[in-house]
Coordinates of C-alpha atoms in Angstrom, one line a residue:
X1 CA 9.9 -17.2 -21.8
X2 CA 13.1 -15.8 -23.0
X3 CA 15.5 -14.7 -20.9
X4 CA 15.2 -11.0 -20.4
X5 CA 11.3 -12.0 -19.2
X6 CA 10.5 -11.4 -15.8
X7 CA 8.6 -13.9 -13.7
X8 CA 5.7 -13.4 -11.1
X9 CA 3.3 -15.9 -8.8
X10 CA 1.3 -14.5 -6.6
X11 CA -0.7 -16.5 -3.9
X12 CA -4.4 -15.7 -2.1
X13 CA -5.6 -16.9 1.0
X14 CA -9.0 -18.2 1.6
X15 CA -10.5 -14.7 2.2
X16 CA -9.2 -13.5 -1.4
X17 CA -6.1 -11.7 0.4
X18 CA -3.1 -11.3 -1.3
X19 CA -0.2 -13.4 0.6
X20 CA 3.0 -13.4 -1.4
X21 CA 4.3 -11.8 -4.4
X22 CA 7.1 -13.0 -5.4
X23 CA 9.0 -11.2 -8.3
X24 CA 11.8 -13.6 -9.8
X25 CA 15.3 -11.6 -11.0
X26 CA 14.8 -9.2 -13.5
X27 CA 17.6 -6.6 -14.5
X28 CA 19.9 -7.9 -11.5
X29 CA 16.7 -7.6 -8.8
X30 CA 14.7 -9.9 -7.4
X31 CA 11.7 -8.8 -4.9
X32 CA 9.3 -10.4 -2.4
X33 CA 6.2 -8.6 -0.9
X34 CA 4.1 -10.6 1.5
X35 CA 1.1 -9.9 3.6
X36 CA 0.4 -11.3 7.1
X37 CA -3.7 -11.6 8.2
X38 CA -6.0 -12.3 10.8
X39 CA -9.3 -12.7 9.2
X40 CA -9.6 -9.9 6.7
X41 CA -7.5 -7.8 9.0
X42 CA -3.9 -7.0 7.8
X43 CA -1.3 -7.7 10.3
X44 CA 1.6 -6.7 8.7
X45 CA 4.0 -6.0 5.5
X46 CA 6.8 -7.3 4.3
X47 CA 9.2 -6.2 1.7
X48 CA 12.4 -7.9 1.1
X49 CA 14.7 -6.9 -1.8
X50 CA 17.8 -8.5 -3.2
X51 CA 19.9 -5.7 -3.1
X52 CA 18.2 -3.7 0.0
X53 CA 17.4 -6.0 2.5
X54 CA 13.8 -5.7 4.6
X55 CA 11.4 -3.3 4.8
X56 CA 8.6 -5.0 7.7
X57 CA 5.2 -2.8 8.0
X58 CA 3.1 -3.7 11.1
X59 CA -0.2 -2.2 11.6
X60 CA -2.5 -1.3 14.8
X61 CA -6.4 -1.1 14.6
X62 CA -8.5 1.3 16.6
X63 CA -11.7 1.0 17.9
X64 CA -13.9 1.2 14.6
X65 CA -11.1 -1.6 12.9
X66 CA -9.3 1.3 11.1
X67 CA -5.3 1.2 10.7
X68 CA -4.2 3.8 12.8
X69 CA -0.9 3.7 13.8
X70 CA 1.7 1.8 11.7
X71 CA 5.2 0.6 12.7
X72 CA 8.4 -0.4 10.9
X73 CA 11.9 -1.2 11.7
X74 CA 15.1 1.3 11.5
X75 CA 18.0 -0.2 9.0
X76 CA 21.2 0.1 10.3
X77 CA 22.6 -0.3 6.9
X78 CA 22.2 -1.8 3.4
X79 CA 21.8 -5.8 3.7
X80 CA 21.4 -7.3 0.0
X81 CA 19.6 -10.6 0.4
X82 CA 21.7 -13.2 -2.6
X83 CA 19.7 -16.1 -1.5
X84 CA 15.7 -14.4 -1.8
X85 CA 14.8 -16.5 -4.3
X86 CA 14.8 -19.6 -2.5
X87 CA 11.6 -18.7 0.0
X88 CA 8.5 -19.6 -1.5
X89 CA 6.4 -18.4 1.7
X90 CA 6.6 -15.9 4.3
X91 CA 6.6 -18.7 7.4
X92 CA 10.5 -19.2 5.7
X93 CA 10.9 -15.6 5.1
X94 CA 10.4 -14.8 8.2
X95 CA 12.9 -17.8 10.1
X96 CA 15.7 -16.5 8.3
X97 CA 18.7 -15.1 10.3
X98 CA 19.0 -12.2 7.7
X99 CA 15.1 -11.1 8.6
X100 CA 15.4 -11.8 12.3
X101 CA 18.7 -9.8 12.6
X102 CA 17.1 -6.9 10.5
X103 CA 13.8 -7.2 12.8
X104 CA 15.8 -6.1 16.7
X105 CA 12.8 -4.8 18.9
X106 CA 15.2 -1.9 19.7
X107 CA 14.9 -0.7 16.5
X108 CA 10.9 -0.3 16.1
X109 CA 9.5 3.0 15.7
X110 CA 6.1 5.0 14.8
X111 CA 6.3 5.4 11.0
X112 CA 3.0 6.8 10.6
X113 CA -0.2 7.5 12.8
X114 CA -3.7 8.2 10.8
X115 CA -6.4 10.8 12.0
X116 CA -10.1 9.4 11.2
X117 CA -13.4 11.9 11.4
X118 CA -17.0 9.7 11.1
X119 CA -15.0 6.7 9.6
X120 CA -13.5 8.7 6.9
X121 CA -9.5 9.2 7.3
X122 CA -8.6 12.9 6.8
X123 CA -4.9 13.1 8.2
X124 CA -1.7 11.2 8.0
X125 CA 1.6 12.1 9.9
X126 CA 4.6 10.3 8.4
X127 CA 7.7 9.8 11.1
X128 CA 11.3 9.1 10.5
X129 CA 12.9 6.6 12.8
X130 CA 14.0 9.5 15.3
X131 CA 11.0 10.2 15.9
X132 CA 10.3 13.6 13.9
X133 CA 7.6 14.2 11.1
X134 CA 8.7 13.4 7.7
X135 CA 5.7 14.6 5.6
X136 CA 1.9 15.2 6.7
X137 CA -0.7 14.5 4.5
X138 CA -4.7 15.9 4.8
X139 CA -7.4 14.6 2.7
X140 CA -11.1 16.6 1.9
X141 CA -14.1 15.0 1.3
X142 CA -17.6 16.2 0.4
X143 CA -20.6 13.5 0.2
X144 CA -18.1 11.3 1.5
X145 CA -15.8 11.6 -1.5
X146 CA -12.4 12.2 -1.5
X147 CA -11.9 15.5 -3.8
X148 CA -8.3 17.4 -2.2
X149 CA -5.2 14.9 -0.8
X150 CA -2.7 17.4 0.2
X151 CA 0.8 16.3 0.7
X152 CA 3.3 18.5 3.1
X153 CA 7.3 17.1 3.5
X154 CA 9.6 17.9 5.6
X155 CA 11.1 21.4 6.8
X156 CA 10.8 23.1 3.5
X157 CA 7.2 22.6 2.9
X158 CA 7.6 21.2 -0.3
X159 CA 4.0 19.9 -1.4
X160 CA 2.1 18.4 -3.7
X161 CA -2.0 18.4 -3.9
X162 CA -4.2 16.1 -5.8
X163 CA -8.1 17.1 -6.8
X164 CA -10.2 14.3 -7.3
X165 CA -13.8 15.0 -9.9
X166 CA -16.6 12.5 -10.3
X167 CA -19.9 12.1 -12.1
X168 CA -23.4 11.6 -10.9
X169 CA -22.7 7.9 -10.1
X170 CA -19.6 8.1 -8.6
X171 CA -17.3 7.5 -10.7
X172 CA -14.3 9.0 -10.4
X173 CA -14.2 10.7 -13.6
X174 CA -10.3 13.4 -13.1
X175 CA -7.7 13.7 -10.9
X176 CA -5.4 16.7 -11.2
X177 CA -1.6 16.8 -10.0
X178 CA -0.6 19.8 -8.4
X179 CA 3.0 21.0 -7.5
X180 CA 2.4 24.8 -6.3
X181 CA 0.0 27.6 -7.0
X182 CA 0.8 28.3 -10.5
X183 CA 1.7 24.2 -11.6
X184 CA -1.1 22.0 -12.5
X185 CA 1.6 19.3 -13.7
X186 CA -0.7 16.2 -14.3
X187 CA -4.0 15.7 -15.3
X188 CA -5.8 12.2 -15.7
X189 CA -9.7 12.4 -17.5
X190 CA -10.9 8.9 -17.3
X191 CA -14.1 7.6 -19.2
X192 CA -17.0 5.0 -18.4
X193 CA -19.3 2.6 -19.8
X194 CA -21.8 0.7 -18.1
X195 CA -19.7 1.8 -14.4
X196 CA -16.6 0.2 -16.2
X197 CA -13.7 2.0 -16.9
X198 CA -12.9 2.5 -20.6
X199 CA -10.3 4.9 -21.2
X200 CA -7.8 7.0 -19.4
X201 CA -6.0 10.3 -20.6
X202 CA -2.7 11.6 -19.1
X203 CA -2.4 15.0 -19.5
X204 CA 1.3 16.8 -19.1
X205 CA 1.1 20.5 -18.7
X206 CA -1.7 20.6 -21.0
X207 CA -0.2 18.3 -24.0
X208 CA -1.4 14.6 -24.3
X209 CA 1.0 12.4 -23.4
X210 CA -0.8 8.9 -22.9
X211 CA -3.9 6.9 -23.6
X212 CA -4.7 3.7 -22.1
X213 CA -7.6 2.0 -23.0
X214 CA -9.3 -1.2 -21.1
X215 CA -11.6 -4.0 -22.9
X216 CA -14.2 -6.2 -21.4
X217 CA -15.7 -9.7 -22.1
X218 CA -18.6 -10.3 -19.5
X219 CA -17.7 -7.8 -16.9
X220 CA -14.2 -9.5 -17.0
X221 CA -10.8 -7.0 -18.0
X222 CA -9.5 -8.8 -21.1
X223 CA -6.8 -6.1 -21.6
X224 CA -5.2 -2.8 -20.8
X225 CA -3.2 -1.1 -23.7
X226 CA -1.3 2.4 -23.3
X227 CA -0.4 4.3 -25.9
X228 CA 2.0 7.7 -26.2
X229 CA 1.0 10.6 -27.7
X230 CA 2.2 9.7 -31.1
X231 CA -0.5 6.7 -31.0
X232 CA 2.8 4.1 -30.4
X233 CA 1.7 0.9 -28.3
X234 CA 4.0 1.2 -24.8
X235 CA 3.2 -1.3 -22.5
X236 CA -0.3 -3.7 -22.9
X237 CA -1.8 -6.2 -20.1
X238 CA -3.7 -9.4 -21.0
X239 CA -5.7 -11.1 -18.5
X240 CA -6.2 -14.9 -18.4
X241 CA -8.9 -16.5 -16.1
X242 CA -10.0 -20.0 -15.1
X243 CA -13.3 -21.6 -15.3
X244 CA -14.7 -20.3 -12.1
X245 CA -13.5 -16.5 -13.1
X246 CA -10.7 -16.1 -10.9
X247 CA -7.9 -15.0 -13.3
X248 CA -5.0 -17.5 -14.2
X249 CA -2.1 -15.9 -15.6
X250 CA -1.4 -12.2 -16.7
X251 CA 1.0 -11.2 -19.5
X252 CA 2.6 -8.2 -19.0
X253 CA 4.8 -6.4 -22.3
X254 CA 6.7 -3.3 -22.6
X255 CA 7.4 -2.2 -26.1
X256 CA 9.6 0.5 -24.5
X257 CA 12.6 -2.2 -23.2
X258 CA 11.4 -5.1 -25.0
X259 CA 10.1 -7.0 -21.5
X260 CA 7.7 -9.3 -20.6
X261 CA 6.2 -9.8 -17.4
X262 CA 4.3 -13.2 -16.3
X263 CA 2.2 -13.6 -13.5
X264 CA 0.7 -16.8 -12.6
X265 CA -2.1 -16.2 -10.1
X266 CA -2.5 -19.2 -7.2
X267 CA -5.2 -19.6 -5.1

C-alpha cells in the first residue's frame, strides 16, 4: 500500500452480522462504525469519528420484532477523538471516558419512531433533540413492493420522492429521483441476467452520466466497474474470497483522486 491508500477490516459475528468497521486515516479522517446484537436482533449503532466525536443509535423492537422507535444522544459540542485508532473492538470503544462522557442519560432523545401496516413499514418521523419533527418520510407499496418513498423536511416542506419499477420477477428494474413536480433529477435503469444484476445507468436530467457494470464467476461478484459518460473508468471494485466463499479482501480504486481502498474481511 502506498501511502495515500486507505485501509479497512471489517469483523462478523457468528450469525454473519457486521460488528466493526474500522476505517484507518485517510485525508486527515479516521472512522469507526460498530454494531451491537442480541441474536440477529440489532441493539445498537455506533459511529465514532476522529474529528466529530460519537454518534450512538439504539433501537427498540415492537411486538412483530420490527424497529420502531430509535434513540440517540444530543452533542453538546464538537469532540474530535486523536486517539480512535487505537480500539480494535467496540467492548474498548465503549469504556473510554470520551464515549462515556458523550453518552449522559440526560441527553437521550426520540430520534425517529416508524409506523408499520401488515409488517410492511409505511411512515417514518425523524425528531431533533428538542423534541420537534425534523423530516417525515411515507413509503407506498403495491403487491408488497415498495414503488413511492416520499421525503418531507422541516417547516418549508422541502421534499424529495423516489419511484421504484420492477419486472415480472421482482427485480427492481428503475428508480427515479424526484425534487418537485416539474424535476425528475435522477434516474437509475438497472439490468439483469439470470436474477443477477448486470448493469446500472445513471441518468441526470435526461443525459447519461454513469455506467457501472458487475461480473460474476459462479454466482460470486468478481467486480464492479463505473464508468462516466465519456466511457472513462472512475472508480472499479474487486472482490476476493476464501475457500469456503466468504470473501477475503476487497480492492477498492478511484481513478478520480488516485485512491485505493483495502478491506480485509474477518470472520
Amino acid at each position: 500500500m502506498s501511502g495515500s491508500d486507505t485501509a479497512v477490516i471489517k469483523k462478523f459475528d457468528g450469525n454473519g452480522n457486521l460488528t466493526f468497521h474500522k476505517i484507518f486515516p485517510s485525508y486527515g479522517i479516521a472512522m469507526i462504525l460498530a454494531y451491537s446484537y442480541t441474536g440477529k436482533h440489532l441493539d445498537s449503532y455506533t459511529w465514532a469519528h476522529s474529528n466529530i466525536g460519537f454518534v450512538e443509535t439504539e433501537y427498540e423492537y415492537d411486538t412483530l420484532k420490527n424497529i420502531k422507535i430509535e434513540y440517540s444522544y444530543e452533542r453538546e459540542k464538537i469532540t474530535p477523538l486523536p486517539n480512535l485508532m487505537k480500539y480494535y473492538s467496540l467492548d474498548q470503544l465503549k469504556k473510554s471516558k470520551s464515549f462515556k462522557k458523550y453518552k449522559n442519560p440526560k441527553n437521550r432523545y426520540k430520534a425517529s419512531v416508524k409506523y408499520f401496516e401488515d409488517t410492511l413499514l409505511i411512515k417514518e418521523d425523524g425528531y431533533k433533540p428538542d423534541g420537534s419533527i425534523n423530516n417525515t418520510t411515507q413509503f407506498t407499496y403495491k403487491n408488497g413492493q415498495l414503488v413511492e418513498r416520499n421525503e418531507v423536511y422541516g417547516n418549508n416542506k422541502t421534499f424529495n420522492k423516489i419511484i421504484y419499477s420492477y419486472d415480472k420477477l421482482g427485480n427492481e428494474v428503475k428508480w427515479m429521483k424526484i425534487f418537485n413536480s416539474t424535476d425528475t433529477a435522477y434516474i437509475y435503469n438497472k439490468r439483469y441476467e439470470a436474477g443477477l444484476i448486470k448493469e446500472v445507468n445513471g441518468i441526470e436530467r435526461g443525459k447519461l452520466k454513469s455506467t457501472e457494470l458487475y461480473d460474476y464467476s459462479d454466482g460470486k461478484l468478481n467486480s464492479i466497474k463505473n464508468y462516466d459518460s465519456k466511457e472513462t473508468l472512475k472508480i472499479s471494485s474487486e472482490y476476493h474470497y476464501n475457500k469456503d466463499g466468504t470473501i477475503d479482501y476487497l480492492i477498492e480504486v478511484n481513478n478520480y483522486m488516485s485512491h485505493k481502498w483495502i478491506t480485509k474481511y474477518y470472520y
